[in-house]
Structure formats: structure tokens, C-alpha cells
Amino acid sequence: MTLFEKLDINPDTVPNTKLGLHIFQAVLGLVIFILEIVLFRADGSVINGNNGWPFGLCFLSIPAWIYLAMAPRFERTRKAAQPHAMVVVDTIFTIFWLSAFASQAAYNTANSCGTACAVSKAIVGMAFFELLAWVATTAVSVYTLRYYQRTDSLPGYERLGQSQNIDPDKAAFSMAPHDEEAYAPVQMDDHHDDHDHHEGPYDPDSFGGRFDSDTSYRPHSTSPAPLENPFDNAYRSHSHSPAHSDPYGDPYGSTTSRTSRPHIYAPPAAEDYDDDRPVQFPSANYDRTLH
């Protein structure tokens, strides 16, 4: 078992860790570049290879930073981010910055800094931290290579940006693993396991068997048409009754029809009056009158 396996490193943290280290290297490189310019312009300072190498290495490191930090993060350039190549590039620039640190220290030892020796010492300190950062990125590249040899994929890079791609038709707070089945479908029906009910069209009488007709009142299943007033049928002149049955029945129907279905009283229409027949009371149940 290797050292990286003993440390139990989370592969998903590798991309951001390596990016952060390379950004730190670039910031230090920019500071070294500025300090070298100050050193060049100082009185009594000598410009030679000892201080020129760290200055030039700041430019030479730019392509390496772009390749090591950006190539693995994008799908189109990921094929160029070969783990063996990244280990080689990190190792080479670790050696380069080690030599730059040594050459700047030798520049101070030769007392070639003139009146800007404090600036030259600051460059030595910056180069030391730059060297440590390159050692760290080399270690990350070695871990990437070991991970690639085991799984044939780069650690964490292939999952970049997947947490933002949430399907709106799926649950956003699913506890499922973060893979292609990360978000479980939303079950909007509480009785989705019951496939034997409600498969056909709605039938208002389909639930009649569940209740006892002798103990509860069950209204007619047929309702009047929308926006139709059932009370104005008796007032309509020169009209015909609708094709469907009247839910309230004929107000002047027979006793059988009155007892078999509910009805309401409606005043007779004008054509229903007959001057030749005697006056009669409206049809109603008069057996329940008080005596």
C-alpha cells in the first residue's frame, strides 16, 4: 500500500487543490518578477546570470501553469493532460525553481546587489516558497498518476460542474449518490402503487356500492348543464324540453313520478292556464297537513 492510499485522500478535492497551488505559484512569480526589476534599477547592483535566471523563469513558468492548471479541467483538452506528462512537467519546474533559488542566494553571497540587498534577500525568500509550491504540485501529480493507473480516469476532473446540472423534473434534494441516478424521480401520486383504481373515466355511481342506500341520501348522478338554471324551465315559452332527462322532474307529473324522484314547485307557464277547466291547487302531498 502506497503513502497516498494510507492518507485516504478524497479524489474530488484534487482539481481545486492543484488549481489553488498553481495560482499561488503565479502570484509568487509575479512578486519575484517585480522585485527583480527593482533590483536591476538599484545603484551598484550587477545584472548577471544569477539574478537573470529567476527573472526569466517567471516568464518560462507561464506555459507550464496554463497546461497543468487548465488542461485537465476541460473536456476538450483533457486528452492532452496525460498524467505521466504532468508529473514530468511538475518535476522539471521544481528543479528549475530550486536552481533559481540557489542562483539568487549565490548572487547575494557575491555581494552583487549594491544598495538593494534587502530586495535581493526578499527574492530569495519568495523563491523558496515558490520551490515548496512546486514540490506540492509534483506530489499532487504523482497521486493523479497513481489514481489513473488504478481507475483509468483523472481524479475528480470528470465530475467538475455536475452538481449544477439538476434536472428540473427530478428531486433537487435527493439523497441518492452523485451519479447518473443522483436525483430520484418525484412521485406526485401518493397512491402510485395502486394500479387497479381510477384507470377508466370518472363514474359518479361507481362508489355507490360502498354505502347503504337505506341509511344515506344519494343525489342523482346527473347534474344540470353548466350555467343552466333549473328553475326557469316553466317560464320558457315556445321552447322544447332538452334531449336529456330533467333532473327535477315534471312539476305537474303523475303521483308515481313525484314519489320516484325529487322535484320542486315551479309556477305554471302562460300557456298552461286553461279558462275552461276548474281551479285546482298545485300538485303536492297534502296528507301531512296538521289536523
PDB file of C-alpha atoms in Angstrom:
ATOM      1  CA  MET A   1       0.000   0.000   0.000  1.00  0.00           C
ATOM      2  CA  THR A   2       1.419   3.380  -1.055  1.00  0.00           C
ATOM      3  CA  LEU A   3       1.583   6.534   1.021  1.00  0.00           C
ATOM      4  CA  PHE A   4      -1.309   8.159  -0.862  1.00  0.00           C
ATOM      5  CA  GLU A   5      -3.577   5.183  -0.184  1.00  0.00           C
ATOM      6  CA  LYS A   6      -2.760   5.383   3.522  1.00  0.00           C
ATOM      7  CA  LEU A   7      -3.696   9.077   3.607  1.00  0.00           C
ATOM      8  CA  ASP A   8      -7.170   8.287   2.205  1.00  0.00           C
ATOM      9  CA  ILE A   9      -7.313  11.404   0.020  1.00  0.00           C
ATOM     10  CA  ASN A  10     -10.659  12.405  -1.455  1.00  0.00           C
ATOM     11  CA  PRO A  11     -10.203  12.402  -5.270  1.00  0.00           C
ATOM     12  CA  ASP A  12     -12.802  15.146  -5.714  1.00  0.00           C
ATOM     13  CA  THR A  13     -10.530  17.658  -3.941  1.00  0.00           C
ATOM     14  CA  VAL A  14      -7.632  17.163  -6.346  1.00  0.00           C
ATOM     15  CA  PRO A  15      -8.715  19.615  -9.104  1.00  0.00           C
ATOM     16  CA  ASN A  16      -9.290  22.589  -6.812  1.00  0.00           C
ATOM     17  CA  THR A  17      -6.219  21.815  -4.721  1.00  0.00           C
ATOM     18  CA  LYS A  18      -3.943  21.763  -7.741  1.00  0.00           C
ATOM     19  CA  LEU A  19      -5.551  24.883  -9.182  1.00  0.00           C
ATOM     20  CA  GLY A  20      -5.051  26.732  -5.902  1.00  0.00           C
ATOM     21  CA  LEU A  21      -1.382  25.737  -5.721  1.00  0.00           C
ATOM     22  CA  HIS A  22      -0.720  26.914  -9.267  1.00  0.00           C
ATOM     23  CA  ILE A  23      -2.451  30.243  -8.567  1.00  0.00           C
ATOM     24  CA  PHE A  24      -0.228  30.631  -5.502  1.00  0.00           C
ATOM     25  CA  GLN A  25       2.831  29.922  -7.682  1.00  0.00           C
ATOM     26  CA  ALA A  26       1.736  32.510 -10.239  1.00  0.00           C
ATOM     27  CA  VAL A  27       1.269  35.174  -7.560  1.00  0.00           C
ATOM     28  CA  LEU A  28       4.716  34.493  -6.121  1.00  0.00           C
ATOM     29  CA  GLY A  29       6.195  34.529  -9.607  1.00  0.00           C
ATOM     30  CA  LEU A  30       4.659  37.958 -10.252  1.00  0.00           C
ATOM     31  CA  VAL A  31       6.123  39.305  -6.994  1.00  0.00           C
ATOM     32  CA  ILE A  32       9.567  37.908  -7.863  1.00  0.00           C
ATOM     33  CA  PHE A  33       9.340  39.475 -11.314  1.00  0.00           C
ATOM     34  CA  ILE A  34       8.594  42.931  -9.832  1.00  0.00           C
ATOM     35  CA  LEU A  35      11.353  42.645  -7.221  1.00  0.00           C
ATOM     36  CA  GLU A  36      13.891  41.659  -9.874  1.00  0.00           C
ATOM     37  CA  ILE A  37      13.062  44.826 -11.828  1.00  0.00           C
ATOM     38  CA  VAL A  38      13.613  46.882  -8.655  1.00  0.00           C
ATOM     39  CA  LEU A  39      16.927  45.092  -8.143  1.00  0.00           C
ATOM     40  CA  PHE A  40      18.014  45.763 -11.718  1.00  0.00           C
ATOM     41  CA  ARG A  41      17.459  49.517 -11.286  1.00  0.00           C
ATOM     42  CA  ALA A  42      19.200  49.779  -7.908  1.00  0.00           C
ATOM     43  CA  ASP A  43      22.511  51.616  -7.657  1.00  0.00           C
ATOM     44  CA  GLY A  44      25.556  49.364  -7.594  1.00  0.00           C
ATOM     45  CA  SER A  45      23.650  46.194  -8.475  1.00  0.00           C
ATOM     46  CA  VAL A  46      25.107  43.879 -11.082  1.00  0.00           C
ATOM     47  CA  ILE A  47      22.945  42.221 -13.713  1.00  0.00           C
ATOM     48  CA  ASN A  48      24.240  38.766 -14.449  1.00  0.00           C
ATOM     49  CA  GLY A  49      23.048  35.196 -14.814  1.00  0.00           C
ATOM     50  CA  ASN A  50      22.500  34.713 -11.079  1.00  0.00           C
ATOM     51  CA  ASN A  51      19.667  37.213 -10.901  1.00  0.00           C
ATOM     52  CA  GLY A  52      18.700  36.970 -14.566  1.00  0.00           C
ATOM     53  CA  TRP A  53      17.718  33.302 -14.284  1.00  0.00           C
ATOM     54  CA  PRO A  54      14.970  33.816 -11.686  1.00  0.00           C
ATOM     55  CA  PHE A  55      13.712  36.771 -13.713  1.00  0.00           C
ATOM     56  CA  GLY A  56      13.493  34.732 -16.912  1.00  0.00           C
ATOM     57  CA  LEU A  57      11.999  31.734 -15.136  1.00  0.00           C
ATOM     58  CA  CYS A  58       8.935  33.820 -14.256  1.00  0.00           C
ATOM     59  CA  PHE A  59       8.143  34.007 -17.989  1.00  0.00           C
ATOM     60  CA  LEU A  60       9.115  30.400 -18.640  1.00  0.00           C
ATOM     61  CA  SER A  61       6.667  29.162 -15.993  1.00  0.00           C
ATOM     62  CA  ILE A  62       3.587  30.712 -17.664  1.00  0.00           C
ATOM     63  CA  PRO A  63       3.034  27.903 -20.250  1.00  0.00           C
ATOM     64  CA  ALA A  64       3.512  25.307 -17.507  1.00  0.00           C
ATOM     65  CA  TRP A  65       0.900  26.962 -15.293  1.00  0.00           C
ATOM     66  CA  ILE A  66      -1.601  27.078 -18.145  1.00  0.00           C
ATOM     67  CA  TYR A  67      -1.049  23.447 -19.081  1.00  0.00           C
ATOM     68  CA  LEU A  68      -1.022  21.993 -15.567  1.00  0.00           C
ATOM     69  CA  ALA A  69      -3.941  24.022 -14.193  1.00  0.00           C
ATOM     70  CA  MET A  70      -6.270  24.328 -17.193  1.00  0.00           C
ATOM     71  CA  ALA A  71      -5.774  21.305 -19.463  1.00  0.00           C
ATOM     72  CA  PRO A  72      -7.322  18.699 -17.106  1.00  0.00           C
ATOM     73  CA  ARG A  73     -10.342  20.874 -16.268  1.00  0.00           C
ATOM     74  CA  PHE A  74     -11.942  20.971 -19.709  1.00  0.00           C
ATOM     75  CA  GLU A  75     -13.269  18.007 -21.643  1.00  0.00           C
ATOM     76  CA  ARG A  76     -11.779  19.073 -24.980  1.00  0.00           C
ATOM     77  CA  THR A  77      -8.259  19.473 -23.573  1.00  0.00           C
ATOM     78  CA  ARG A  78      -8.375  16.591 -21.107  1.00  0.00           C
ATOM     79  CA  LYS A  79      -6.793  14.203 -23.593  1.00  0.00           C
ATOM     80  CA  ALA A  80      -3.655  16.367 -23.572  1.00  0.00           C
ATOM     81  CA  ALA A  81      -3.487  16.204 -19.767  1.00  0.00           C
ATOM     82  CA  GLN A  82      -1.685  12.875 -19.693  1.00  0.00           C
ATOM     83  CA  PRO A  83      -0.764  12.041 -16.070  1.00  0.00           C
ATOM     84  CA  HIS A  84       2.788  10.981 -16.960  1.00  0.00           C
ATOM     85  CA  ALA A  85       3.354  14.277 -18.778  1.00  0.00           C
ATOM     86  CA  MET A  86       2.045  16.313 -15.851  1.00  0.00           C
ATOM     87  CA  VAL A  87       4.395  14.556 -13.444  1.00  0.00           C
ATOM     88  CA  VAL A  88       7.333  15.282 -15.769  1.00  0.00           C
ATOM     89  CA  VAL A  89       6.437  18.969 -16.161  1.00  0.00           C
ATOM     90  CA  ASP A  90       5.955  19.466 -12.402  1.00  0.00           C
ATOM     91  CA  THR A  91       9.228  17.732 -11.642  1.00  0.00           C
ATOM     92  CA  ILE A  92      11.177  19.755 -14.227  1.00  0.00           C
ATOM     93  CA  PHE A  93       9.921  23.077 -12.911  1.00  0.00           C
ATOM     94  CA  THR A  94      10.592  22.006  -9.351  1.00  0.00           C
ATOM     95  CA  ILE A  95      14.209  21.543 -10.359  1.00  0.00           C
ATOM     96  CA  PHE A  96      14.187  24.863 -12.233  1.00  0.00           C
ATOM     97  CA  TRP A  97      12.968  26.810  -9.215  1.00  0.00           C
ATOM     98  CA  LEU A  98      15.426  25.034  -6.982  1.00  0.00           C
ATOM     99  CA  SER A  99      18.190  26.277  -9.254  1.00  0.00           C
ATOM    100  CA  ALA A 100      16.655  29.774  -9.312  1.00  0.00           C
ATOM    101  CA  PHE A 101      16.585  29.845  -5.510  1.00  0.00           C
ATOM    102  CA  ALA A 102      20.245  28.750  -5.367  1.00  0.00           C
ATOM    103  CA  SER A 103      21.369  31.243  -8.023  1.00  0.00           C
ATOM    104  CA  GLN A 104      19.690  34.188  -6.274  1.00  0.00           C
ATOM    105  CA  ALA A 105      21.273  33.155  -2.967  1.00  0.00           C
ATOM    106  CA  ALA A 106      24.658  32.985  -4.715  1.00  0.00           C
ATOM    107  CA  TYR A 107      24.022  36.495  -6.063  1.00  0.00           C
ATOM    108  CA  ASN A 108      23.663  37.779  -2.513  1.00  0.00           C
ATOM    109  CA  THR A 109      26.737  35.861  -1.370  1.00  0.00           C
ATOM    110  CA  ALA A 110      28.808  37.547  -4.095  1.00  0.00           C
ATOM    111  CA  ASN A 111      27.613  40.943  -2.766  1.00  0.00           C
ATOM    112  CA  SER A 112      26.452  41.970  -6.221  1.00  0.00           C
ATOM    113  CA  CYS A 113      23.204  43.545  -5.012  1.00  0.00           C
ATOM    114  CA  GLY A 114      24.615  47.028  -4.390  1.00  0.00           C
ATOM    115  CA  THR A 115      22.129  49.163  -2.430  1.00  0.00           C
ATOM    116  CA  ALA A 116      19.235  46.712  -2.917  1.00  0.00           C
ATOM    117  CA  CYS A 117      20.464  43.742  -0.905  1.00  0.00           C
ATOM    118  CA  ALA A 118      17.232  43.695   1.118  1.00  0.00           C
ATOM    119  CA  VAL A 119      15.270  43.329  -2.104  1.00  0.00           C
ATOM    120  CA  SER A 120      17.569  40.520  -3.214  1.00  0.00           C
ATOM    121  CA  LYS A 121      17.057  38.692   0.070  1.00  0.00           C
ATOM    122  CA  ALA A 122      13.308  39.062  -0.349  1.00  0.00           C
ATOM    123  CA  ILE A 123      13.629  37.434  -3.755  1.00  0.00           C
ATOM    124  CA  VAL A 124      15.477  34.511  -2.151  1.00  0.00           C
ATOM    125  CA  GLY A 125      12.656  34.057   0.356  1.00  0.00           C
ATOM    126  CA  MET A 126       9.981  34.226  -2.366  1.00  0.00           C
ATOM    127  CA  ALA A 127      11.882  31.720  -4.480  1.00  0.00           C
ATOM    128  CA  PHE A 128      11.990  29.325  -1.518  1.00  0.00           C
ATOM    129  CA  PHE A 129       8.194  29.364  -1.123  1.00  0.00           C
ATOM    130  CA  GLU A 130       7.855  29.039  -4.891  1.00  0.00           C
ATOM    131  CA  LEU A 131      10.001  25.926  -4.672  1.00  0.00           C
ATOM    132  CA  LEU A 132       7.788  24.462  -1.931  1.00  0.00           C
ATOM    133  CA  ALA A 133       4.678  25.112  -4.003  1.00  0.00           C
ATOM    134  CA  TRP A 134       6.174  23.233  -6.953  1.00  0.00           C
ATOM    135  CA  VAL A 135       7.069  20.342  -4.684  1.00  0.00           C
ATOM    136  CA  ALA A 136       3.416  20.228  -3.555  1.00  0.00           C
ATOM    137  CA  THR A 137       2.067  20.245  -7.122  1.00  0.00           C
ATOM    138  CA  THR A 138       4.506  17.485  -8.041  1.00  0.00           C
ATOM    139  CA  ALA A 139       3.118  15.374  -5.196  1.00  0.00           C
ATOM    140  CA  VAL A 140      -0.429  16.012  -6.436  1.00  0.00           C
ATOM    141  CA  SER A 141       0.613  14.975  -9.957  1.00  0.00           C
ATOM    142  CA  VAL A 142       2.127  11.759  -8.609  1.00  0.00           C
ATOM    143  CA  TYR A 143      -1.146  10.993  -6.816  1.00  0.00           C
ATOM    144  CA  THR A 144      -3.022  11.719 -10.057  1.00  0.00           C
ATOM    145  CA  LEU A 145      -0.795   9.243 -11.875  1.00  0.00           C
ATOM    146  CA  ARG A 146      -1.334   6.533  -9.264  1.00  0.00           C
ATOM    147  CA  TYR A 147      -5.096   7.114  -9.377  1.00  0.00           C
ATOM    148  CA  TYR A 148      -5.061   6.977 -13.161  1.00  0.00           C
ATOM    149  CA  GLN A 149      -3.223   3.656 -13.120  1.00  0.00           C
ATOM    150  CA  ARG A 150      -5.897   2.153 -10.852  1.00  0.00           C
ATOM    151  CA  THR A 151      -9.074   3.595 -12.368  1.00  0.00           C
ATOM    152  CA  ASP A 152      -8.048   4.758 -15.869  1.00  0.00           C
ATOM    153  CA  SER A 153      -9.507   8.221 -15.133  1.00  0.00           C
ATOM    154  CA  LEU A 154      -8.334  11.507 -13.662  1.00  0.00           C
ATOM    155  CA  PRO A 155      -9.346  12.091 -10.021  1.00  0.00           C
ATOM    156  CA  GLY A 156     -12.264  14.482  -9.700  1.00  0.00           C
ATOM    157  CA  TYR A 157     -11.871  16.222 -13.058  1.00  0.00           C
ATOM    158  CA  GLU A 158     -14.649  14.287 -14.799  1.00  0.00           C
ATOM    159  CA  ARG A 159     -17.168  15.336 -12.106  1.00  0.00           C
ATOM    160  CA  LEU A 160     -16.488  19.059 -12.391  1.00  0.00           C
ATOM    161  CA  GLY A 161     -19.724  21.040 -12.857  1.00  0.00           C
ATOM    162  CA  GLN A 162     -22.075  18.074 -12.442  1.00  0.00           C
ATOM    163  CA  SER A 163     -23.567  19.410  -9.183  1.00  0.00           C
ATOM    164  CA  GLN A 164     -25.050  22.377 -11.070  1.00  0.00           C
ATOM    165  CA  ASN A 165     -26.784  20.273 -13.730  1.00  0.00           C
ATOM    166  CA  ILE A 166     -30.028  19.492 -11.914  1.00  0.00           C
ATOM    167  CA  ASP A 167     -32.889  18.077 -13.914  1.00  0.00           C
ATOM    168  CA  PRO A 168     -35.989  20.189 -13.134  1.00  0.00           C
ATOM    169  CA  ASP A 169     -38.165  17.062 -13.466  1.00  0.00           C
ATOM    170  CA  LYS A 170     -36.282  15.337 -10.642  1.00  0.00           C
ATOM    171  CA  ALA A 171     -35.939  15.969  -6.931  1.00  0.00           C
ATOM    172  CA  ALA A 172     -33.209  18.521  -6.182  1.00  0.00           C
ATOM    173  CA  PHE A 173     -32.605  17.274  -2.661  1.00  0.00           C
ATOM    174  CA  SER A 174     -32.353  13.564  -3.319  1.00  0.00           C
ATOM    175  CA  MET A 175     -30.097  11.533  -1.026  1.00  0.00           C
ATOM    176  CA  ALA A 176     -29.055   9.252  -3.884  1.00  0.00           C
ATOM    177  CA  PRO A 177     -25.333   9.019  -4.861  1.00  0.00           C
ATOM    178  CA  HIS A 178     -23.965  11.679  -7.209  1.00  0.00           C
ATOM    179  CA  ASP A 179     -24.047   9.760 -10.472  1.00  0.00           C
ATOM    180  CA  GLU A 180     -26.405   9.431 -13.398  1.00  0.00           C
ATOM    181  CA  GLU A 181     -29.128   8.365 -10.923  1.00  0.00           C
ATOM    182  CA  ALA A 182     -28.337  11.140  -8.468  1.00  0.00           C
ATOM    183  CA  TYR A 183     -31.801  12.617  -8.446  1.00  0.00           C
ATOM    184  CA  ALA A 184     -34.749  10.297  -7.951  1.00  0.00           C
ATOM    185  CA  PRO A 185     -37.984  10.985  -9.869  1.00  0.00           C
ATOM    186  CA  VAL A 186     -40.604  12.875  -7.938  1.00  0.00           C
ATOM    187  CA  GLN A 187     -43.667  10.754  -7.086  1.00  0.00           C
ATOM    188  CA  MET A 188     -46.586  13.137  -7.271  1.00  0.00           C
ATOM    189  CA  ASP A 189     -49.231  10.438  -6.643  1.00  0.00           C
ATOM    190  CA  ASP A 190     -49.437   9.198  -3.068  1.00  0.00           C
ATOM    191  CA  HIS A 191     -51.145   6.022  -4.273  1.00  0.00           C
ATOM    192  CA  HIS A 192     -48.889   5.260  -7.221  1.00  0.00           C
ATOM    193  CA  ASP A 193     -48.719   1.587  -6.211  1.00  0.00           C
ATOM    194  CA  ASP A 194     -52.492   1.164  -6.590  1.00  0.00           C
ATOM    195  CA  HIS A 195     -52.940   0.463 -10.299  1.00  0.00           C
ATOM    196  CA  ASP A 196     -56.400  -1.115 -10.092  1.00  0.00           C
ATOM    197  CA  HIS A 197     -58.370   2.064  -9.400  1.00  0.00           C
ATOM    198  CA  HIS A 198     -59.158   5.205 -11.368  1.00  0.00           C
ATOM    199  CA  GLU A 199     -57.974   3.746 -14.663  1.00  0.00           C
ATOM    200  CA  GLY A 200     -61.243   4.428 -16.525  1.00  0.00           C
ATOM    201  CA  PRO A 201     -63.312   7.613 -16.887  1.00  0.00           C
ATOM    202  CA  TYR A 202     -64.960   9.038 -13.839  1.00  0.00           C
ATOM    203  CA  ASP A 203     -68.249   7.412 -12.899  1.00  0.00           C
ATOM    204  CA  PRO A 204     -70.167   9.195 -10.129  1.00  0.00           C
ATOM    205  CA  ASP A 205     -72.090   5.996  -9.317  1.00  0.00           C
ATOM    206  CA  SER A 206     -69.002   3.796  -9.164  1.00  0.00           C
ATOM    207  CA  PHE A 207     -68.700   4.290  -5.410  1.00  0.00           C
ATOM    208  CA  GLY A 208     -72.371   3.694  -4.692  1.00  0.00           C
ATOM    209  CA  GLY A 209     -71.778   0.148  -3.554  1.00  0.00           C
ATOM    210  CA  ARG A 210     -69.722   1.352  -0.645  1.00  0.00           C
ATOM    211  CA  PHE A 211     -72.677   2.981   1.062  1.00  0.00           C
ATOM    212  CA  ASP A 212     -76.056   1.696   2.215  1.00  0.00           C
ATOM    213  CA  SER A 213     -78.816   3.402   0.244  1.00  0.00           C
ATOM    214  CA  ASP A 214     -81.250   2.921   3.149  1.00  0.00           C
ATOM    215  CA  THR A 215     -79.131   4.922   5.603  1.00  0.00           C
ATOM    216  CA  SER A 216     -77.841   7.816   3.498  1.00  0.00           C
ATOM    217  CA  TYR A 217     -79.182  10.104   0.851  1.00  0.00           C
ATOM    218  CA  ARG A 218     -77.544   9.785  -2.545  1.00  0.00           C
ATOM    219  CA  PRO A 219     -78.282  12.586  -5.027  1.00  0.00           C
ATOM    220  CA  HIS A 220     -78.868  11.979  -8.690  1.00  0.00           C
ATOM    221  CA  SER A 221     -75.697  11.297 -10.637  1.00  0.00           C
ATOM    222  CA  THR A 222     -76.892  13.511 -13.460  1.00  0.00           C
ATOM    223  CA  SER A 223     -76.366  17.217 -12.842  1.00  0.00           C
ATOM    224  CA  PRO A 224     -77.890  20.101 -14.769  1.00  0.00           C
ATOM    225  CA  ALA A 225     -75.778  21.555 -17.525  1.00  0.00           C
ATOM    226  CA  PRO A 226     -73.432  24.392 -16.534  1.00  0.00           C
ATOM    227  CA  LEU A 227     -74.918  27.847 -16.442  1.00  0.00           C
ATOM    228  CA  GLU A 228     -78.413  26.365 -16.842  1.00  0.00           C
ATOM    229  CA  ASN A 229     -80.978  27.421 -14.283  1.00  0.00           C
ATOM    230  CA  PRO A 230     -83.324  24.530 -13.477  1.00  0.00           C
ATOM    231  CA  PHE A 231     -85.922  26.923 -12.102  1.00  0.00           C
ATOM    232  CA  ASP A 232     -86.645  28.749 -15.323  1.00  0.00           C
ATOM    233  CA  ASN A 233     -87.874  25.795 -17.390  1.00  0.00           C
ATOM    234  CA  ALA A 234     -91.510  26.579 -16.531  1.00  0.00           C
ATOM    235  CA  TYR A 235     -91.145  30.178 -17.704  1.00  0.00           C
ATOM    236  CA  ARG A 236     -89.731  29.386 -21.132  1.00  0.00           C
ATOM    237  CA  SER A 237     -92.245  29.915 -23.912  1.00  0.00           C
ATOM    238  CA  HIS A 238     -92.095  28.402 -27.396  1.00  0.00           C
ATOM    239  CA  SER A 239     -89.300  26.064 -26.332  1.00  0.00           C
ATOM    240  CA  HIS A 240     -88.856  22.358 -26.267  1.00  0.00           C
ATOM    241  CA  SER A 241     -87.622  20.279 -23.401  1.00  0.00           C
ATOM    242  CA  PRO A 242     -83.924  19.282 -23.644  1.00  0.00           C
ATOM    243  CA  ALA A 243     -82.921  15.908 -25.001  1.00  0.00           C
ATOM    244  CA  HIS A 244     -81.640  14.755 -21.659  1.00  0.00           C
ATOM    245  CA  SER A 245     -83.930  13.995 -18.753  1.00  0.00           C
ATOM    246  CA  ASP A 246     -84.858  16.787 -16.380  1.00  0.00           C
ATOM    247  CA  PRO A 247     -83.219  16.089 -13.003  1.00  0.00           C
ATOM    248  CA  TYR A 248     -86.060  17.795 -11.185  1.00  0.00           C
ATOM    249  CA  GLY A 249     -88.849  16.044 -12.977  1.00  0.00           C
ATOM    250  CA  ASP A 250     -92.116  17.441 -14.283  1.00  0.00           C
ATOM    251  CA  PRO A 251     -93.660  19.681 -11.604  1.00  0.00           C
ATOM    252  CA  TYR A 252     -97.113  18.577 -12.814  1.00  0.00           C
ATOM    253  CA  GLY A 253     -96.232  14.940 -13.361  1.00  0.00           C
ATOM    254  CA  SER A 254     -98.072  11.952 -12.022  1.00  0.00           C
ATOM    255  CA  THR A 255     -98.004  10.762  -8.464  1.00  0.00           C
ATOM    256  CA  THR A 256     -95.733   7.902  -9.442  1.00  0.00           C
ATOM    257  CA  SER A 257     -93.191  10.205 -10.944  1.00  0.00           C
ATOM    258  CA  ARG A 258     -93.391  12.517  -7.925  1.00  0.00           C
ATOM    259  CA  THR A 259     -92.729   9.733  -5.479  1.00  0.00           C
ATOM    260  CA  SER A 260     -89.986   8.132  -7.514  1.00  0.00           C
ATOM    261  CA  ARG A 261     -87.832  11.214  -7.941  1.00  0.00           C
ATOM    262  CA  PRO A 262     -87.482  14.593  -6.199  1.00  0.00           C
ATOM    263  CA  HIS A 263     -88.999  17.686  -7.732  1.00  0.00           C
ATOM    264  CA  ILE A 264     -89.584  21.302  -6.864  1.00  0.00           C
ATOM    265  CA  TYR A 265     -92.544  23.542  -7.302  1.00  0.00           C
ATOM    266  CA  ALA A 266     -92.424  25.995 -10.232  1.00  0.00           C
ATOM    267  CA  PRO A 267     -95.186  28.412 -11.245  1.00  0.00           C
ATOM    268  CA  PRO A 268     -97.005  27.344 -14.412  1.00  0.00           C
ATOM    269  CA  ALA A 269     -96.225  28.967 -17.706  1.00  0.00           C
ATOM    270  CA  ALA A 270     -98.724  31.223 -19.502  1.00  0.00           C
ATOM    271  CA  GLU A 271     -99.833  28.530 -21.951  1.00  0.00           C
ATOM    272  CA  ASP A 272    -100.596  26.148 -19.076  1.00  0.00           C
ATOM    273  CA  TYR A 273    -103.608  28.190 -17.918  1.00  0.00           C
ATOM    274  CA  ASP A 274    -106.954  26.955 -19.229  1.00  0.00           C
ATOM    275  CA  ASP A 275    -110.024  29.092 -18.604  1.00  0.00           C
ATOM    276  CA  ASP A 276    -112.350  26.152 -19.345  1.00  0.00           C
ATOM    277  CA  ARG A 277    -111.185  23.933 -16.501  1.00  0.00           C
ATOM    278  CA  PRO A 278    -111.754  24.470 -12.774  1.00  0.00           C
ATOM    279  CA  VAL A 279    -109.230  25.984 -10.470  1.00  0.00           C
ATOM    280  CA  GLN A 280    -107.019  23.444  -8.806  1.00  0.00           C
ATOM    281  CA  PHE A 281    -104.338  23.525  -6.193  1.00  0.00           C
ATOM    282  CA  PRO A 282    -100.764  22.861  -7.227  1.00  0.00           C
ATOM    283  CA  SER A 283     -99.669  19.254  -7.055  1.00  0.00           C
ATOM    284  CA  ALA A 284     -98.331  18.479  -3.615  1.00  0.00           C
ATOM    285  CA  ASN A 285     -98.507  15.997  -0.786  1.00  0.00           C
ATOM    286  CA  TYR A 286    -101.366  17.237   1.380  1.00  0.00           C
ATOM    287  CA  ASP A 287    -101.550  14.112   3.601  1.00  0.00           C
ATOM    288  CA  ARG A 288     -99.129  15.616   6.109  1.00  0.00           C
ATOM    289  CA  THR A 289    -101.255  18.652   6.978  1.00  0.00           C
ATOM    290  CA  LEU A 290    -101.997  19.319  10.589  1.00  0.00           C
ATOM    291  CA  HIS A 291    -105.482  18.375  11.872  1.00  0.00           C
TER     292      HIS A 291
END
